[in-house]
Coordinates of C-alpha atoms in Angstrom, one line a residue:
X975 CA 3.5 -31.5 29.0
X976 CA 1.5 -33.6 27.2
X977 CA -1.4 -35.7 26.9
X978 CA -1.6 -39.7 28.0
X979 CA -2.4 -42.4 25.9
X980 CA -2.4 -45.3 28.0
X981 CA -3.0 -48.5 25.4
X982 CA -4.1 -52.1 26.3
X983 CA -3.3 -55.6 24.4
X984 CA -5.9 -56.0 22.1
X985 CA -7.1 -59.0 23.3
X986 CA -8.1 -57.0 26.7
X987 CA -9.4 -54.1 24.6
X988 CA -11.9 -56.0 22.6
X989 CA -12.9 -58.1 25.7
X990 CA -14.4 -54.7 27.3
X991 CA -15.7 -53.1 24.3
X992 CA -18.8 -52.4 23.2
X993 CA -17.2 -50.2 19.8
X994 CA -14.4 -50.3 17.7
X995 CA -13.1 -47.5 15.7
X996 CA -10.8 -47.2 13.1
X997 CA -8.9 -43.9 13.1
X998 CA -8.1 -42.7 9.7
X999 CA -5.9 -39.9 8.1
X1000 CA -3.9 -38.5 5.4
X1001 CA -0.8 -40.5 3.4
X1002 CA -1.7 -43.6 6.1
X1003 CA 0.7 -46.5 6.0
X1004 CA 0.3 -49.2 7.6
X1005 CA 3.9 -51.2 8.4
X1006 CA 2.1 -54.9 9.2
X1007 CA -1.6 -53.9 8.1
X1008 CA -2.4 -58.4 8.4
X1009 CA -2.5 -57.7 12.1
X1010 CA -4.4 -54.9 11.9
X1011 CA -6.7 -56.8 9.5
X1012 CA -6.7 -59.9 12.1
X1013 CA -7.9 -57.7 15.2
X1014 CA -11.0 -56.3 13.5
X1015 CA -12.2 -60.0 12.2
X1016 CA -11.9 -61.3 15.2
X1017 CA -13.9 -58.3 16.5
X1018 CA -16.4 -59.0 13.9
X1019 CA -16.7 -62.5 14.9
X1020 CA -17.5 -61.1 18.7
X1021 CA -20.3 -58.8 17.0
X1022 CA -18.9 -55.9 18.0
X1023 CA -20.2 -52.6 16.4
X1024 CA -17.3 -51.3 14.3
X1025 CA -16.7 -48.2 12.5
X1026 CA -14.0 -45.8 11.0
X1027 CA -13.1 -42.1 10.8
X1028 CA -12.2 -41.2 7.3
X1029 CA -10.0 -43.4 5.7
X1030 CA -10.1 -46.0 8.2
X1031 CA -12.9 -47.3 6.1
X1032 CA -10.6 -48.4 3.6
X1033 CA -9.0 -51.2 6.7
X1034 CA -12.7 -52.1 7.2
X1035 CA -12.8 -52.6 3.3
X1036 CA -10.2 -55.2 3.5
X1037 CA -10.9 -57.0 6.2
X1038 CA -14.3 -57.8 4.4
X1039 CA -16.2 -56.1 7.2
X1040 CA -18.1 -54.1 4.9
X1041 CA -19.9 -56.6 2.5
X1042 CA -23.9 -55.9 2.2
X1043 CA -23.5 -52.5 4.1
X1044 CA -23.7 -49.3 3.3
X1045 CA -20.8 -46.7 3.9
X1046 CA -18.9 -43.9 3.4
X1047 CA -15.5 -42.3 3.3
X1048 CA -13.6 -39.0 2.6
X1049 CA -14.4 -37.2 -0.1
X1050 CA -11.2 -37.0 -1.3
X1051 CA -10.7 -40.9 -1.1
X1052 CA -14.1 -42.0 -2.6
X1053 CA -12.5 -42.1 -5.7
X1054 CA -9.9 -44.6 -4.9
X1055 CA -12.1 -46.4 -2.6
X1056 CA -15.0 -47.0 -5.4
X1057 CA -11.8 -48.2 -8.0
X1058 CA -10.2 -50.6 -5.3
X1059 CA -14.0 -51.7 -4.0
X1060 CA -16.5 -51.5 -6.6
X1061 CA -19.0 -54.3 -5.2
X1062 CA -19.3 -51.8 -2.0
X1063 CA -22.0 -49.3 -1.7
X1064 CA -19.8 -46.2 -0.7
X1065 CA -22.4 -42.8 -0.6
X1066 CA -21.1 -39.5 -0.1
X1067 CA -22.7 -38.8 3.0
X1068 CA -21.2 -37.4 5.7
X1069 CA -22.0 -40.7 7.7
X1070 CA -23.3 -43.9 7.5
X1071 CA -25.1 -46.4 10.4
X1072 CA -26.0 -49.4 9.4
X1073 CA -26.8 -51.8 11.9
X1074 CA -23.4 -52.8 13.2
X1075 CA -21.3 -50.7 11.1
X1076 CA -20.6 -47.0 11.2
X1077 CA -18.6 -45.0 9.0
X1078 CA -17.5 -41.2 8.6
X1079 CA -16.0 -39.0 6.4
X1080 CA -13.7 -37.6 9.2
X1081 CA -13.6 -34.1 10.6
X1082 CA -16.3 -32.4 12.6
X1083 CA -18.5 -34.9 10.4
X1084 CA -17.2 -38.0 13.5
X1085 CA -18.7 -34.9 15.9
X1086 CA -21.6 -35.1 14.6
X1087 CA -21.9 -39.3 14.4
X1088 CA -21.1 -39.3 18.3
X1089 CA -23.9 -36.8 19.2
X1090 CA -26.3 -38.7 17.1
X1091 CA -25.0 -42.1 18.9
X1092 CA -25.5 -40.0 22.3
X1093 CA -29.2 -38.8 21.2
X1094 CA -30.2 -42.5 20.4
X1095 CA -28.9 -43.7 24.2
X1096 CA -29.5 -40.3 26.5
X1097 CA -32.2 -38.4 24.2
X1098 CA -31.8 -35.0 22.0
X1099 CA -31.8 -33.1 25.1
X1100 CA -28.3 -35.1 26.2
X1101 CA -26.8 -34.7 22.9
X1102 CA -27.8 -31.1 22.4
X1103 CA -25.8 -30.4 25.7
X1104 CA -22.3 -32.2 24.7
X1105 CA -22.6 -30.4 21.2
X1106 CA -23.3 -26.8 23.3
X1107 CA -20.1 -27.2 25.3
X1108 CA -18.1 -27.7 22.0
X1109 CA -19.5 -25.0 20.5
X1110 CA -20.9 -27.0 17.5
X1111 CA -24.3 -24.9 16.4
X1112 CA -26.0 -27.3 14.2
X1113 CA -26.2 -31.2 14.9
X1114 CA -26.3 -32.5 10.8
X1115 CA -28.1 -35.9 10.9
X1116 CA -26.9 -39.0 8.2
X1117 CA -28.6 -38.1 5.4
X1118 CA -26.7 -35.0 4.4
X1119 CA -23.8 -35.3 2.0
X1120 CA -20.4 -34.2 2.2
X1121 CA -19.3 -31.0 0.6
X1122 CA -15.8 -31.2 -0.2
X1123 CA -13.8 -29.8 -3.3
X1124 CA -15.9 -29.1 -6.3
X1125 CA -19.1 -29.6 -4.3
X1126 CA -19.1 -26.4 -2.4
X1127 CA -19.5 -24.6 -5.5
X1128 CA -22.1 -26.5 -7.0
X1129 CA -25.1 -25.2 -4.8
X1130 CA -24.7 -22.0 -6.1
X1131 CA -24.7 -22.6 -9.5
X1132 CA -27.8 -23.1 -11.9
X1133 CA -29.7 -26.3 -12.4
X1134 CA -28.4 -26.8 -16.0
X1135 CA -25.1 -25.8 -15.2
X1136 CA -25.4 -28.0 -12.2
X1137 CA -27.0 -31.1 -14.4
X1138 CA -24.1 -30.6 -17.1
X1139 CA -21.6 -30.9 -13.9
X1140 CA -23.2 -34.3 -12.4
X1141 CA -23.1 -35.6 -15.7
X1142 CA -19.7 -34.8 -15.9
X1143 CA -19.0 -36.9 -13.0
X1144 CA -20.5 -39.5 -13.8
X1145 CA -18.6 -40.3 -17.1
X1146 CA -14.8 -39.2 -16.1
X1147 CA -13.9 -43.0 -17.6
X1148 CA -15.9 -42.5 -20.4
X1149 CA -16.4 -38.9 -21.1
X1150 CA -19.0 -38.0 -23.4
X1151 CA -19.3 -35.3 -25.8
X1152 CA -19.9 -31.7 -24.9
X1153 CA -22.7 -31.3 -27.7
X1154 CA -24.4 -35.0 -25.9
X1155 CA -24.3 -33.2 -22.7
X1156 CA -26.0 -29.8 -24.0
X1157 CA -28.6 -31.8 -25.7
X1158 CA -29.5 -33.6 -21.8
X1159 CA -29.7 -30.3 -20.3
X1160 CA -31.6 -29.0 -22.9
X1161 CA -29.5 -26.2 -23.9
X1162 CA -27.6 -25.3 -27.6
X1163 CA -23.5 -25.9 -26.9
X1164 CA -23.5 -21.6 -27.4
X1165 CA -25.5 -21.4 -24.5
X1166 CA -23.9 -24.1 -22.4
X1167 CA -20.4 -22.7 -22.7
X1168 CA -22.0 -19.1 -22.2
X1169 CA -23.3 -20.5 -18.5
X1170 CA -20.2 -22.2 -17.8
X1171 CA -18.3 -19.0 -18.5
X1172 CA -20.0 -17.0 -16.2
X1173 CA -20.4 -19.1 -13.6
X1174 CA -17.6 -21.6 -13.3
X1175 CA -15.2 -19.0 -15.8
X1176 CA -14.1 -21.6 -17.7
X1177 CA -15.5 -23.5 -20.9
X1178 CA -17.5 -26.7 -20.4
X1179 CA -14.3 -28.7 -22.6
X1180 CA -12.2 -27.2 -20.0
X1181 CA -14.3 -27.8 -17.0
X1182 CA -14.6 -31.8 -18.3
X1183 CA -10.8 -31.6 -18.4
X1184 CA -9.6 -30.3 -14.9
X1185 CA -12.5 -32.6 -13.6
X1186 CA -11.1 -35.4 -15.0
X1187 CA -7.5 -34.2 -14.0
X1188 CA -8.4 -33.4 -10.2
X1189 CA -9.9 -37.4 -10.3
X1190 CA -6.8 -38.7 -11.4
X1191 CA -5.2 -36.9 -8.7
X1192 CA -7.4 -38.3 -6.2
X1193 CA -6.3 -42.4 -7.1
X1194 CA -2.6 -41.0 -7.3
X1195 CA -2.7 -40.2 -3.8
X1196 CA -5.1 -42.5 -2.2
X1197 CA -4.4 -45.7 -4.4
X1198 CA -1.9 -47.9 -5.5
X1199 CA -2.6 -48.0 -9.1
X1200 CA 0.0 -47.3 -11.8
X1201 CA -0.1 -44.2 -14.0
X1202 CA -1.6 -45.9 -17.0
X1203 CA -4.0 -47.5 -15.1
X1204 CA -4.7 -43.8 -13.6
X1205 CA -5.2 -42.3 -16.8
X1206 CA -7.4 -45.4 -18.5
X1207 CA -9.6 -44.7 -15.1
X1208 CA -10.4 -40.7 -16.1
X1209 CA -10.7 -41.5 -20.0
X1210 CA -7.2 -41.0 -21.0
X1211 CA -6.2 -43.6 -24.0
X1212 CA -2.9 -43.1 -23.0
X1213 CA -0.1 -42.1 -19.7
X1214 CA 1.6 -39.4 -21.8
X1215 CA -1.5 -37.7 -23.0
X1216 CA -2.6 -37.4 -19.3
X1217 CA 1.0 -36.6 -17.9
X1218 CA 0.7 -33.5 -20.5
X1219 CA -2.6 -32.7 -19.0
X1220 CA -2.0 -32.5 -15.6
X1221 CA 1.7 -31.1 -15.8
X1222 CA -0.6 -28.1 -17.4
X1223 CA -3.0 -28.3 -14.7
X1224 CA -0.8 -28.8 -11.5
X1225 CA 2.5 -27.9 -12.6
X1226 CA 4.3 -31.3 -12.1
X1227 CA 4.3 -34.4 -13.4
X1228 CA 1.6 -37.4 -12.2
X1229 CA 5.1 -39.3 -10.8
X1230 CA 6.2 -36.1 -8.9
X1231 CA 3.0 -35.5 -7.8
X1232 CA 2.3 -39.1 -6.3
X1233 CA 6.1 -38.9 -4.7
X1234 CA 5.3 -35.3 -3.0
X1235 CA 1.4 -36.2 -1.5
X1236 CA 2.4 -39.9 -0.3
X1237 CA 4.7 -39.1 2.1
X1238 CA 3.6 -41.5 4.9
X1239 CA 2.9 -40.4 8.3
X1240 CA 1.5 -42.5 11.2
X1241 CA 0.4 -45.7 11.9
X1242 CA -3.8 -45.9 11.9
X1243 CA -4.8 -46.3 15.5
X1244 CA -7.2 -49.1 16.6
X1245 CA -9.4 -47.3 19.6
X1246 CA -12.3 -49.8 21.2
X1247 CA -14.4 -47.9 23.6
X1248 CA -17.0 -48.1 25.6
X1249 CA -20.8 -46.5 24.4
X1250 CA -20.7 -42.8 25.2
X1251 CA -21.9 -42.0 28.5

C-alpha cells in the first residue's frame, strides 16, 4: 500500500494556485534544473506567492526570485548559499515572510510556517487546533533562529566564551589571532583558553580550527566549488594544508569526503497549492 501522488502539467497547476513551494532536501540534483528554473519565473510573473522548504531556496536563488527579499535556508547550507549568493540577505532564522516570498529551513521549522500562515487567515485559535492534533507543543514565530550544529551548544556557554565563538564565525576566511580575540572579549589569552577548556574541552586554537574545518565541509557538500577554492574560503593559503586538516579532523580526505556526502537522491518537487483551509 501506499500513498497517491496524483500530479498536474504545470501549466494547470499554476493556473489554480494561490502558492508555490519548492521542496528541498539532502544531496538534491536536479537532471534539467532550466525547466525547473522556467516554471517558477513564469509563476513570478503571475505574482504568485512562492516559497521553499530547506534547500529549495537555493532554485529560488537562481531563478532570481529572491532579489531585495529577505530569506533563509538550512543551516547546514547557509554556508554555501552565502558563497554562491552573496548580494542575498540569507538570516538564520527558522523562517522568513516577506511579502510574496517565504522561505524555511526545513523540518518541523515548515510546521511551524504553515500554522503561522493558518493564524493570519483563520485566527490563533484555528492554528492552535491543527498544531494540537500534530502534537506540536509550541507554535515558534519568525523571529527565532535556527539551532543547528554548533549553535545548540552555544546557549549554554558563557558570554565571553560565547563572544570569542561569534567572533570566530565571523572571520573563518580571515581568521584572526587568538591574542586579538582575547583582547575583544576582554580577557588575558590564559584565561580565554582556561574557559574554552572547561566549557567547549578544547583550546580556543583548536576550537578556531575544527570551526573552520566543519565550514569547509559545509561548501563541499552543498556547493560546487573546487577544493582550493574551499580552502581559500575558510583561511587556508593552500588545498594541501587544509586536506591535512580535515583528514585529522574527519578521518578522510576533502575529495573522499565530497564523493561519500554527494550522493544524489531525488528530483526537487514543485508543489503549488491552494491557501490552507
Amino acid at each position: 500500500m501506499g500513498i497517491p501522488l496524483p500530479t498536474l502539467e504545470y501549466e494547470a497547476a499554476l493556473r489554480g494556485a494561490d502558492y508555490l513551494f519548492v521542496c528541498g532536501g539532502l544531496h538534491i540534483e536536479l537532471n534539467d534544473e532550466r525547466r525547473y528554473l522556467q516554471v517558477l519565473r513564469e509563476a513570478g510573473r503571475r505574482r504568485l506567492t512562492i516559497g521553499s522548504l530547506s534547500t529549495g531556496t537555493r532554485l529560488l536563488a537562481r531563478a532570481g526570485l529572491l532579489s531585495g527579499y529577505r530569506c533563509t535556508i538550512h543551516w547546514e547550507s547557509r554556508s554555501a548559499f552565502q558563497e554562491e549568493f552573496p548580494d542575498l540577505n540569507c538570516t538564520n532564522r527558522i523562517y522568513e515572510i516577506d511579502r510574496d516570498r517565504l522561505t524555511c529551513s526545513g523540518g518541523t521549522a515548515a510546521m511551524d510556517m504553515m500554522l503561522h500562515l493558518i493564524s493570519l487567515r483563520f485566527g490563533r485559535d484555528r492554528a492552535r487546533s491543527v498544531a494540537d492534533q500534530f502534537h506540536h507543543e509550541h507554535i515558534r514565530n519568525e523571529n527565532e533562529d535556527q539551532f543547528g550544529g554548533r549553535l545548540v551548544h552555544l546557549a549554554h556557554l558563557p558570554d565571553k566564551v560565547r563572544c570569542a565563538i561569534d567572533l570566530m564565525q565571523r572571520h573563518v576566511e580571515e581568521p584572526i589571532p587568538v591574542p586579538h580575540i582575547a583582547l575583544r572579549v576582554g580577557l588575558s589569552v590564559r584565561q580565554l583558553e582556561r574557559r574554552f577548556k572547561m566549557h567547549a574541552g578544547l583550546t580556543p586554537q583548536r576550537y578556531y580550527m575544527q570551526l573552520r574545518i566543519e565550514r569547509g565541509r559545509e561548501l563541499l557538500i552543498y556547493s560546487s566549488l573546487s577544493v582550493i577554492n574551499v580552502a581559500l574560503s575558510c583561511g587556508f593559503d593552500s588545498a594541501s594544508h587544509f586536506s591535512t586538516w580535515y583528514k585529522r579532523i574527519f578521518g578522510m580526505s576533502p575529495s573522499e569526503s565530497r564523493r561519500q556526502d554527494r550522493t544524489p537522491l531525488v528530483h526537487t518537487p514543485i508543489m503549488p497549492s491552494a491557501p490552507p483551509g
